CSV table of C-alpha atoms in Angstrom, one decimal:
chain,number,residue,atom,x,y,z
A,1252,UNK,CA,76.9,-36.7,-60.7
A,1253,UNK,CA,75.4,-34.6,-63.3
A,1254,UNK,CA,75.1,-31.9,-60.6
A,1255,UNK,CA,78.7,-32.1,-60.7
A,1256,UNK,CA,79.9,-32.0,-64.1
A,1257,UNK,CA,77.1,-29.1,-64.7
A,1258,UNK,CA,78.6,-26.7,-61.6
A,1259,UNK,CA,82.2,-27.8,-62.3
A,1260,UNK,CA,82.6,-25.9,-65.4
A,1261,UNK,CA,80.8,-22.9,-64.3
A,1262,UNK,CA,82.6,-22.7,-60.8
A,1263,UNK,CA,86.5,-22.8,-63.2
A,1264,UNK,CA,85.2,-20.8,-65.3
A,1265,UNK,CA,84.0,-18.4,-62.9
A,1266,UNK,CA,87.3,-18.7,-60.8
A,1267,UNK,CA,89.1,-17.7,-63.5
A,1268,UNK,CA,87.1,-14.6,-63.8
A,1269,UNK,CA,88.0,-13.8,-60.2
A,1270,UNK,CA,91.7,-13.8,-61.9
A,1271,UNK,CA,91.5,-11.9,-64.9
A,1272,UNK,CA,87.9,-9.7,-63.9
A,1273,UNK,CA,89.7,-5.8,-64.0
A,1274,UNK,CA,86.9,-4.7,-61.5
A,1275,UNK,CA,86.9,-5.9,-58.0
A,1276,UNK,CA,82.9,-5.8,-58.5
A,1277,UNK,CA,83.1,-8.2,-61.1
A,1278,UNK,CA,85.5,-10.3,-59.3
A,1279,UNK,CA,83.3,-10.3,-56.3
A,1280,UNK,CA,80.0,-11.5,-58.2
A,1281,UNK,CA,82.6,-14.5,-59.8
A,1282,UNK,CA,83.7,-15.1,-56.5
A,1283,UNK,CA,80.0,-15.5,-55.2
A,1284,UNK,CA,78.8,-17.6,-57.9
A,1285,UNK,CA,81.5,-20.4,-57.1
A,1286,UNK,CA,80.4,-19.6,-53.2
A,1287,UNK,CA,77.2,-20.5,-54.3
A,1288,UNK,CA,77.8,-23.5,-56.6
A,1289,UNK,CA,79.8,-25.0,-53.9
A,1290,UNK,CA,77.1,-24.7,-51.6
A,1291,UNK,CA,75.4,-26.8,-53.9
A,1292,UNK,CA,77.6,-29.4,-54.1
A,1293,UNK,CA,77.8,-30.0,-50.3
A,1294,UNK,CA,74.1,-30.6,-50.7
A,1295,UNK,CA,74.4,-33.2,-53.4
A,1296,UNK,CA,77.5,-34.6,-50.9
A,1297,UNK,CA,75.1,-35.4,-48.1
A,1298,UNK,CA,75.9,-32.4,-46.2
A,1299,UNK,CA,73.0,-29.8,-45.9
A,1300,UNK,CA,74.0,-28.0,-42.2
A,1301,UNK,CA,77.0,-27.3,-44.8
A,1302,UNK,CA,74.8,-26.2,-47.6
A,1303,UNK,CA,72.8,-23.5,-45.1
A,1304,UNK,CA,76.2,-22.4,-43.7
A,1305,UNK,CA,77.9,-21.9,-46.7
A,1306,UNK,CA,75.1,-19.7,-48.2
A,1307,UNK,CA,74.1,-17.7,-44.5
A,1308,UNK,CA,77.7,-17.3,-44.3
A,1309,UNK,CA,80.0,-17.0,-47.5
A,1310,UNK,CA,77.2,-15.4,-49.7
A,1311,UNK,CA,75.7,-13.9,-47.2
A,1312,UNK,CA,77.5,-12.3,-44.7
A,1313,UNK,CA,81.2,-12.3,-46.2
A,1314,UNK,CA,80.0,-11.7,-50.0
A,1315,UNK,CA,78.4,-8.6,-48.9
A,1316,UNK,CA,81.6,-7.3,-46.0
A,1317,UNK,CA,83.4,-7.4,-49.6
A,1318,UNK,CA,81.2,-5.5,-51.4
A,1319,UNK,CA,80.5,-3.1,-48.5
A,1320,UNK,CA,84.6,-2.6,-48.7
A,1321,UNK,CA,84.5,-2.1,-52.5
A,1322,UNK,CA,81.6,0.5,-51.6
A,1323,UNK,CA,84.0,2.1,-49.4
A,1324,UNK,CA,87.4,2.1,-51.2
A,1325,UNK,CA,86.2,3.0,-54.7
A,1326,UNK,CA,83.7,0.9,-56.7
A,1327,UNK,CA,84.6,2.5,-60.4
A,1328,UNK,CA,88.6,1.5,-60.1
A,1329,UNK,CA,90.0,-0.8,-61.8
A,1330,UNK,CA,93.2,-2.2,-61.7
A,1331,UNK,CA,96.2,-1.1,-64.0
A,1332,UNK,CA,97.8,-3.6,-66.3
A,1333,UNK,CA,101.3,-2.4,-65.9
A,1334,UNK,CA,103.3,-4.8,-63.8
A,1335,UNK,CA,105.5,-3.5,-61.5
A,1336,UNK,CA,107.8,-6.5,-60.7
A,1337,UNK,CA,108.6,-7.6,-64.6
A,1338,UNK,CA,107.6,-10.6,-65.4
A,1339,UNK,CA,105.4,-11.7,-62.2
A,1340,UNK,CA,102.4,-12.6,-64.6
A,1341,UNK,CA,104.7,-15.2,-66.3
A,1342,UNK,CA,106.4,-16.6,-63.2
A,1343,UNK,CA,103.2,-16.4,-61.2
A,1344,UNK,CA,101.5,-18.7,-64.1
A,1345,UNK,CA,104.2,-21.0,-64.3
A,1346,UNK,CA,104.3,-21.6,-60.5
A,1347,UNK,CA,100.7,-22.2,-60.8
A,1348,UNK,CA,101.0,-24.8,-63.6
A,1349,UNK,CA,103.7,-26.2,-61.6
A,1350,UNK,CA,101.4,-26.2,-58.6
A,1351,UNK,CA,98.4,-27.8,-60.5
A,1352,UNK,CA,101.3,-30.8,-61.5
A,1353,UNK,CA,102.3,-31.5,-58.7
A,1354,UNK,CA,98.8,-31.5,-56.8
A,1355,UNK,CA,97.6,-33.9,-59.9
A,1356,UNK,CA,100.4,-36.0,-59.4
A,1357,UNK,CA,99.7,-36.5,-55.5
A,1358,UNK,CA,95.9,-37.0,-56.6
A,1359,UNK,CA,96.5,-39.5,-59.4
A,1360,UNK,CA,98.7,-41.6,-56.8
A,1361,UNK,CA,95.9,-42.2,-54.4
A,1362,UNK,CA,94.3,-45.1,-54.2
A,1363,UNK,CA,91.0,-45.0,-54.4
A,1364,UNK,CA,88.7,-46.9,-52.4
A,1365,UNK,CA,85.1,-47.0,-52.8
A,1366,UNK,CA,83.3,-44.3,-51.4
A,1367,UNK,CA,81.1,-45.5,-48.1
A,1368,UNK,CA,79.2,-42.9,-48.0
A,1369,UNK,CA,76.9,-40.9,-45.5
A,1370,UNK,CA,73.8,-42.7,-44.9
A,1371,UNK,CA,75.1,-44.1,-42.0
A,1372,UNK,CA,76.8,-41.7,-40.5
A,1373,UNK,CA,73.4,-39.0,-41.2
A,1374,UNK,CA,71.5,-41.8,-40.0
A,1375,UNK,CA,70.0,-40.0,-36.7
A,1376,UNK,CA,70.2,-36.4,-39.2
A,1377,UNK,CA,73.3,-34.4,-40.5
A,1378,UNK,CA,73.0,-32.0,-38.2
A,1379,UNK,CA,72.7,-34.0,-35.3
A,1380,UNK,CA,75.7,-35.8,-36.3
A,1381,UNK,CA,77.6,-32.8,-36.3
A,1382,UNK,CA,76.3,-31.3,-32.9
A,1383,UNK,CA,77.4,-34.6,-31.1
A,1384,UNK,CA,80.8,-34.8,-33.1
A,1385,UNK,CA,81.0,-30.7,-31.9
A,1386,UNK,CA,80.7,-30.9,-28.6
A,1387,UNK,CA,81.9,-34.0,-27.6
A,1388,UNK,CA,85.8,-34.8,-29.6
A,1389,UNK,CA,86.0,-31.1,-30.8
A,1390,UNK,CA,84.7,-29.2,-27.7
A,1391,UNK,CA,87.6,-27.8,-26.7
A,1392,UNK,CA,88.3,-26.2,-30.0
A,1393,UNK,CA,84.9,-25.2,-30.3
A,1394,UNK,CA,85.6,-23.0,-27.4
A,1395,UNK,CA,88.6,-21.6,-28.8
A,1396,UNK,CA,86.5,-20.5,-32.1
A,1397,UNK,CA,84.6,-18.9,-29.8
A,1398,UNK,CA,87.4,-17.1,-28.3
A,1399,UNK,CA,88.9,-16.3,-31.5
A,1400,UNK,CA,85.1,-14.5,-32.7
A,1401,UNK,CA,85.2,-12.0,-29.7
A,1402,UNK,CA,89.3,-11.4,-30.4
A,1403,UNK,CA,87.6,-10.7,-34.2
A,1404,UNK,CA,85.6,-8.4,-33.6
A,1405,UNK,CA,87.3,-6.7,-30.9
A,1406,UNK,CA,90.2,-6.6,-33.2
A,1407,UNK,CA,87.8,-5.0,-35.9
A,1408,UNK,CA,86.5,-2.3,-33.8
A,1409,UNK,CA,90.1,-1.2,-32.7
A,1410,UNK,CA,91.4,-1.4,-36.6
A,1411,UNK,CA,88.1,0.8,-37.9
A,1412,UNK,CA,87.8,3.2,-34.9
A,1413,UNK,CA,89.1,6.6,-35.9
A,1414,UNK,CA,89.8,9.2,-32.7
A,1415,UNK,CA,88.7,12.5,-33.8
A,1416,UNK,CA,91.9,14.8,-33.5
A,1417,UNK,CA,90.5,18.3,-33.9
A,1418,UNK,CA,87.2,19.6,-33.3
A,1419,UNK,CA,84.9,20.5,-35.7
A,1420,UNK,CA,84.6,23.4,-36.9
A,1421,UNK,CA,81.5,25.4,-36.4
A,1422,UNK,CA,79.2,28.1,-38.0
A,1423,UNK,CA,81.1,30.8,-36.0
A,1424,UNK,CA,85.0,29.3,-36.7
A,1425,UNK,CA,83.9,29.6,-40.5
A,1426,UNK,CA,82.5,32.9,-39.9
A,1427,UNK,CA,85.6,34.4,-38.7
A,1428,UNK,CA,87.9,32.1,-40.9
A,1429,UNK,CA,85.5,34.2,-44.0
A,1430,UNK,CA,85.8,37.9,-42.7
A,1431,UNK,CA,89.8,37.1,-41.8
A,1432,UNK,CA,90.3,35.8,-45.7
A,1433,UNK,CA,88.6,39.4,-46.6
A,1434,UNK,CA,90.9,40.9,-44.4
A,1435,UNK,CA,93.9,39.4,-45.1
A,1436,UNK,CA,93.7,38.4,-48.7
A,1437,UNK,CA,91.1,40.5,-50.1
A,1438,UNK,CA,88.6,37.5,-50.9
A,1439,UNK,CA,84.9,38.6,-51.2
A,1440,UNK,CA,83.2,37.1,-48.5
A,1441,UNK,CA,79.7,36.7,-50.0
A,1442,UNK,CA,78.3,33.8,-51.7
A,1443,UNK,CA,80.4,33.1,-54.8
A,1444,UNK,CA,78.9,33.5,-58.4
A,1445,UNK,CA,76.7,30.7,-59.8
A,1446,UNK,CA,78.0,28.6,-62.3
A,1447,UNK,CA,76.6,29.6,-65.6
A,1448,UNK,CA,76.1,33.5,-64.8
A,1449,UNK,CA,77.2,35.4,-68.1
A,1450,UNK,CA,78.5,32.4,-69.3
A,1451,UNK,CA,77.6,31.0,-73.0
A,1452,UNK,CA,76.1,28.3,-72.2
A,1453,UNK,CA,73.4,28.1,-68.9
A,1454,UNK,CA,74.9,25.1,-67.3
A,1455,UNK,CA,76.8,24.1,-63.9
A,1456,UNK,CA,80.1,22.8,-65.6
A,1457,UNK,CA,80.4,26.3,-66.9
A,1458,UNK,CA,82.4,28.9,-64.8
A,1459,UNK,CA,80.6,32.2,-64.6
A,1460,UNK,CA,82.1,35.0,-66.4
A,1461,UNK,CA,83.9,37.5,-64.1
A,1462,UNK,CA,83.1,41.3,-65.0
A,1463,UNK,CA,86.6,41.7,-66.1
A,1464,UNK,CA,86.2,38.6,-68.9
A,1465,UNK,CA,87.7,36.2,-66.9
A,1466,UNK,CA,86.2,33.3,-65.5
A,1467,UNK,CA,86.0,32.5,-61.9
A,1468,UNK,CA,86.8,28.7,-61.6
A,1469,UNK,CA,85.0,28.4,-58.2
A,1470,UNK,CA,81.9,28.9,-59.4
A,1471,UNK,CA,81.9,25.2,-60.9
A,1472,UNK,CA,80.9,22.6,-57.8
A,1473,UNK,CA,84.1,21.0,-56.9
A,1474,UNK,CA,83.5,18.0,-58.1
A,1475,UNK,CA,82.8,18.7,-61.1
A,1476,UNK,CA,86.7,20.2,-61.0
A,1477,UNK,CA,88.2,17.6,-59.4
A,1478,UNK,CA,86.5,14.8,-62.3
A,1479,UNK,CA,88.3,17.3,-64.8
A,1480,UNK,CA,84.3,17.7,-66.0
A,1481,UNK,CA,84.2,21.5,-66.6
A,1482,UNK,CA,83.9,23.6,-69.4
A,1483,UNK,CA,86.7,26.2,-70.2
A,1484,UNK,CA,84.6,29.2,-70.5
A,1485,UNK,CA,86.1,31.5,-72.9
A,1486,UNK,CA,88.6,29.1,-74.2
A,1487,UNK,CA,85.1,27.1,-75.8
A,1488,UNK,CA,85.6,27.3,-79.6
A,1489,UNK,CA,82.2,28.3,-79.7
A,1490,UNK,CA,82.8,31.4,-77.6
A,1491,UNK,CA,85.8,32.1,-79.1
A,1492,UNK,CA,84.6,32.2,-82.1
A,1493,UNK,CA,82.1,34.6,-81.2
A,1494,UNK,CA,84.6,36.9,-79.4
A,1495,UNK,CA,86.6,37.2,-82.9
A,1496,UNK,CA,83.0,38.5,-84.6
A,1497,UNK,CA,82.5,41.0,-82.0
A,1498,UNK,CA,85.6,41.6,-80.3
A,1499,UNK,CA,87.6,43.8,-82.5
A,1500,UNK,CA,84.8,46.2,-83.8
A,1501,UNK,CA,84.4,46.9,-79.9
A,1502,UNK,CA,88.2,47.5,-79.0
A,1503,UNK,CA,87.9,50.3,-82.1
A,1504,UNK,CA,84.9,51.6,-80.8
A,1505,UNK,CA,87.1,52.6,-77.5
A,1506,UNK,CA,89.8,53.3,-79.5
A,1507,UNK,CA,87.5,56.1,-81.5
A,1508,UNK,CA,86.4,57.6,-78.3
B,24,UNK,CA,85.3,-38.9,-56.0
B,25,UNK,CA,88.0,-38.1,-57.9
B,26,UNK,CA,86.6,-35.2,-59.8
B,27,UNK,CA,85.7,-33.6,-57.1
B,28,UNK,CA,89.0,-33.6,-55.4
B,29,UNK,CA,90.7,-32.4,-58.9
B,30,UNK,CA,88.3,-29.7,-58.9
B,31,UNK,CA,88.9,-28.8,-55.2
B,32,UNK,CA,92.8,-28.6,-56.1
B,33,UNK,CA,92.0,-26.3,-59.6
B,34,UNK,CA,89.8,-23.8,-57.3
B,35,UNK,CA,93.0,-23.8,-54.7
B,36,UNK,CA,95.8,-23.7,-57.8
B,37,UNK,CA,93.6,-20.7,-59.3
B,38,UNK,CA,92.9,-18.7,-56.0
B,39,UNK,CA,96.6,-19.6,-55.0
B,40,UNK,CA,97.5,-17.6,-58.9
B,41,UNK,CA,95.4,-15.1,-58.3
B,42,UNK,CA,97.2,-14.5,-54.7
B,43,UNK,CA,100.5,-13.3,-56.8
B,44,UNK,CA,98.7,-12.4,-59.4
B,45,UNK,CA,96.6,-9.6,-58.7
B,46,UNK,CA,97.2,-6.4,-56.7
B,47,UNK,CA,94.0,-5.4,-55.3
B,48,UNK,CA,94.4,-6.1,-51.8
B,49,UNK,CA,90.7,-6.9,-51.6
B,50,UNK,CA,90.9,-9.2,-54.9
B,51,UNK,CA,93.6,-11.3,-53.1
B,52,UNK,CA,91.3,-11.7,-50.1
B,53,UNK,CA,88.7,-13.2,-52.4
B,54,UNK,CA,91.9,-14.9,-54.0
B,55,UNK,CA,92.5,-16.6,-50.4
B,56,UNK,CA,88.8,-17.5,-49.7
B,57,UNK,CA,88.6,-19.2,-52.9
B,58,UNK,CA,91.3,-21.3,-51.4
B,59,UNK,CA,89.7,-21.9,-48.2
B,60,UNK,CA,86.6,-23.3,-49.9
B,61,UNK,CA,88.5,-25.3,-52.3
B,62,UNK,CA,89.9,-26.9,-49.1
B,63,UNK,CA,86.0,-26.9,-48.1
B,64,UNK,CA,85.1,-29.0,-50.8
B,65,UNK,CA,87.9,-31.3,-50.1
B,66,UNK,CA,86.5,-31.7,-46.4
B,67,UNK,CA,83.3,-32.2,-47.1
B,68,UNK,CA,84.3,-35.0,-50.2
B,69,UNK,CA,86.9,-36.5,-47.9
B,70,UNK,CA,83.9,-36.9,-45.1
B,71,UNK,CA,81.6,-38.5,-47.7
B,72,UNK,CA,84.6,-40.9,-49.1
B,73,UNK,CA,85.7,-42.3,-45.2
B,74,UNK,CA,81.8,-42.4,-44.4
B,75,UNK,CA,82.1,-40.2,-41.0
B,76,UNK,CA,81.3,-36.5,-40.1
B,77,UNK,CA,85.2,-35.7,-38.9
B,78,UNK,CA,85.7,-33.8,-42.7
B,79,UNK,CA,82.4,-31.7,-42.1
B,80,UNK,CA,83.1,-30.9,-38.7
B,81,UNK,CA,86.8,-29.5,-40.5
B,82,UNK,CA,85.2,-27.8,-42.7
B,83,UNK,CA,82.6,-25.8,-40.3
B,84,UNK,CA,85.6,-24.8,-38.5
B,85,UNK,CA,87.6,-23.9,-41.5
B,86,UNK,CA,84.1,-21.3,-42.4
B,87,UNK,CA,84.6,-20.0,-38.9
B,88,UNK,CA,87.7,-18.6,-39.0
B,89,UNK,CA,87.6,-17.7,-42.1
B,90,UNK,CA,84.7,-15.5,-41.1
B,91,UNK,CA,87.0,-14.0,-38.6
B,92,UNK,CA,89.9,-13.6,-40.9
B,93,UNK,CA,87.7,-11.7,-43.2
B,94,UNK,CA,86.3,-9.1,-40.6
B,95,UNK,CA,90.4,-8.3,-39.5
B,96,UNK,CA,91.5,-8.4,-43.3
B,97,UNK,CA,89.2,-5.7,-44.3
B,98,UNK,CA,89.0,-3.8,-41.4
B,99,UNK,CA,93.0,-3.8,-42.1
B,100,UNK,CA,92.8,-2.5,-45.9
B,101,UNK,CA,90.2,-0.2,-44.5
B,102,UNK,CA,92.1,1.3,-42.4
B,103,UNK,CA,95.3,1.0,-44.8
B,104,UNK,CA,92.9,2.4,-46.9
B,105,UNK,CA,92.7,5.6,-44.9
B,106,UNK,CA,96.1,6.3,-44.5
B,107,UNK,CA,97.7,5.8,-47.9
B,108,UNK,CA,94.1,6.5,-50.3
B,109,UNK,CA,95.0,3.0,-52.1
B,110,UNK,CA,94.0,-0.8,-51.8
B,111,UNK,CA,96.8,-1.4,-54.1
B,112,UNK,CA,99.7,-4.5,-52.0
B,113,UNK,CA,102.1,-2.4,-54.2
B,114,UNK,CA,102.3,0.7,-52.0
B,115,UNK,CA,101.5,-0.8,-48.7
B,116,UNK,CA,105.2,-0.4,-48.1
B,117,UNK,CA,105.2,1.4,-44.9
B,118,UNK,CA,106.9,-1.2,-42.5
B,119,UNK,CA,109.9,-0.9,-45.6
B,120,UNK,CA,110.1,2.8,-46.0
């Protein structure tokens, strides 16, 4: 019992964090710790083919499907807290309190007898107990698990296979798609300018400085652009500031000559 | 016995909130196998109460296909994923639109 009331706690508390966590990461490592609590308690209930299952299977091989997903779809995003049906936080709690009622109710009206326990039952060993239960009464839907796995992952490979619609493109395709851009639109065909040429500061998130005093925003990596990460260039205070020192004195120099 | 059935219904009352709660569509996954396994628990107390394997044998099979729901599920939002660059149930409206 004292298993109990120590994993109890923790597995709520832990549950509600799969609720209220804002980052499916965090809500997968609550989600794993009552996984793994619960395994525990079907070990203190006399059931340790359970115990194995439930960690070879729920923390093992589903935990980490979820997290492999997460990987895949975006680890760093979090959820926004704007709700987009108003009011489906409230109703959803009150539903859920109603819920909780009415399951306590039908809990607090059962009668309970004592509990008989598995002693008998593992006498010959849990597992063993299981394996004759399985394949004598439950045979036949032990075969239809089966059939259901192969439909699984049949099902799996048709939902995740993507056909390849175009070809890809090769060295020569983007050597001709370069020298028709210079063609066409006048685009320089060489390598582009390295971030941080002429620039103030020597670093990648700055665009180089064209000859012209503009900057040529392509010089930056494009994720660097894409994050919003980049420096402005010329509109940096810093360079700005040094532009009005020397700037002027230079458009009179022209001027004079 | 008791406690452990009330705390097999408060896992499936707070995975069932998080369901229409949250709108991650993998967060409401988790939502539903935190129900499952609140149903596990129930199985597995249920078997201990009556003193026969029946509730384990129910719960091994409730593990198994949620196993297989699991692999569909995500191989669905993965491949929602690709079409629409977002997990969020809020914009998987294509079958509407």
């Amino acid at each position: 019992m004292t298993t109990f009331w120590v994993l109890a706690p923790i597995m709520v508390i832990a549950a509600m964090g799969l609720i209220l966590a804002r980052k499916a990461v965090h809500a997968a490592l609550c989600l794993a710790v009552v996984m793994i609590s619960l395994a525990v308690l079907y070990a203190v209930q006399d059931a340790p083919f359970l115990f194995a299952v439930q960690i070879i299977v729920y923390t093992g091989a589903i935990m980490m499907l979820f997290l492999f997903v997460l990987m895949l779809v975006g680890v760093d995003r979090s959820d926004s807290l704007v709700e987009s049906i108003k009011g489906q936080r409230l109703a959803a709690a009150v539903v859920g309190i109603l819920f909780a009622v009415t399951l306590s109710i039908g809990v607090g009206q059962v009668v309970v007898s004592s509990t008989i326990g598995l002693d008998q039952a593992n006498a010959d060993g849990n597992v063993e107990g299981l394996a004759a239960l399985l394949f004598t009464r439950y045979v036949i839907a032990f075969e239809f698990t089966a059939a259901l796995m192969i439909t699984a992952v049949l099902g799996a490979m048709v939902l995740a296979h993507r056909e390849r619609l175009v070809t890809p493109r090769s060295q020569t395709d983007l050597q001709k798609q370069r020298m028709r851009d210079y063609a066409e639109q006048g685009r320089h065909p060489g390598n582009p300018p390295t971030p941080g040429v002429f620039a103030l500061h020597n670093a990648v998130d700055t665009p180089a400085l064209l000859p012209d005093g503009t900057t040529a925003e392509e010089s930056v990596p494009e994720s660097l652009r894409q994050r919003g990460q980049e420096r402005q260039g010329l509109d940096d205070s810093a360079v700005q500031d040094r532009l009005r020192e020397i700037g002027p004195d230079e458009d009179e120099e022209d001027a004079d000559r | 016995m008791t406690e452990y059935i009330t705390l097999s219904f408060l896992l499936f009352t707070i995975g069932a909130v998080g369901v229409l709660v949250r709108r991650n569509a993998i967060v409401v996954f988790m939502c539903v196998e935190l129900m499952l396994n609140a149903t596990n628990l129930a199985f597995v107390s249920f078997a201990r109460q009556h003193g026969n394997l029946d509730g384990q044998t129910a719960a091994f099979f409730v593990m198994v296909v949620a196993a297989a729901e699991v692999v569909i599920g995500l191989a669905i939002i993965v491949s929602i994923y690709r079409t629409r660059r977002s997990t969020s149930v809020d914009e998987a409206n294509l079958l509407k639109a």
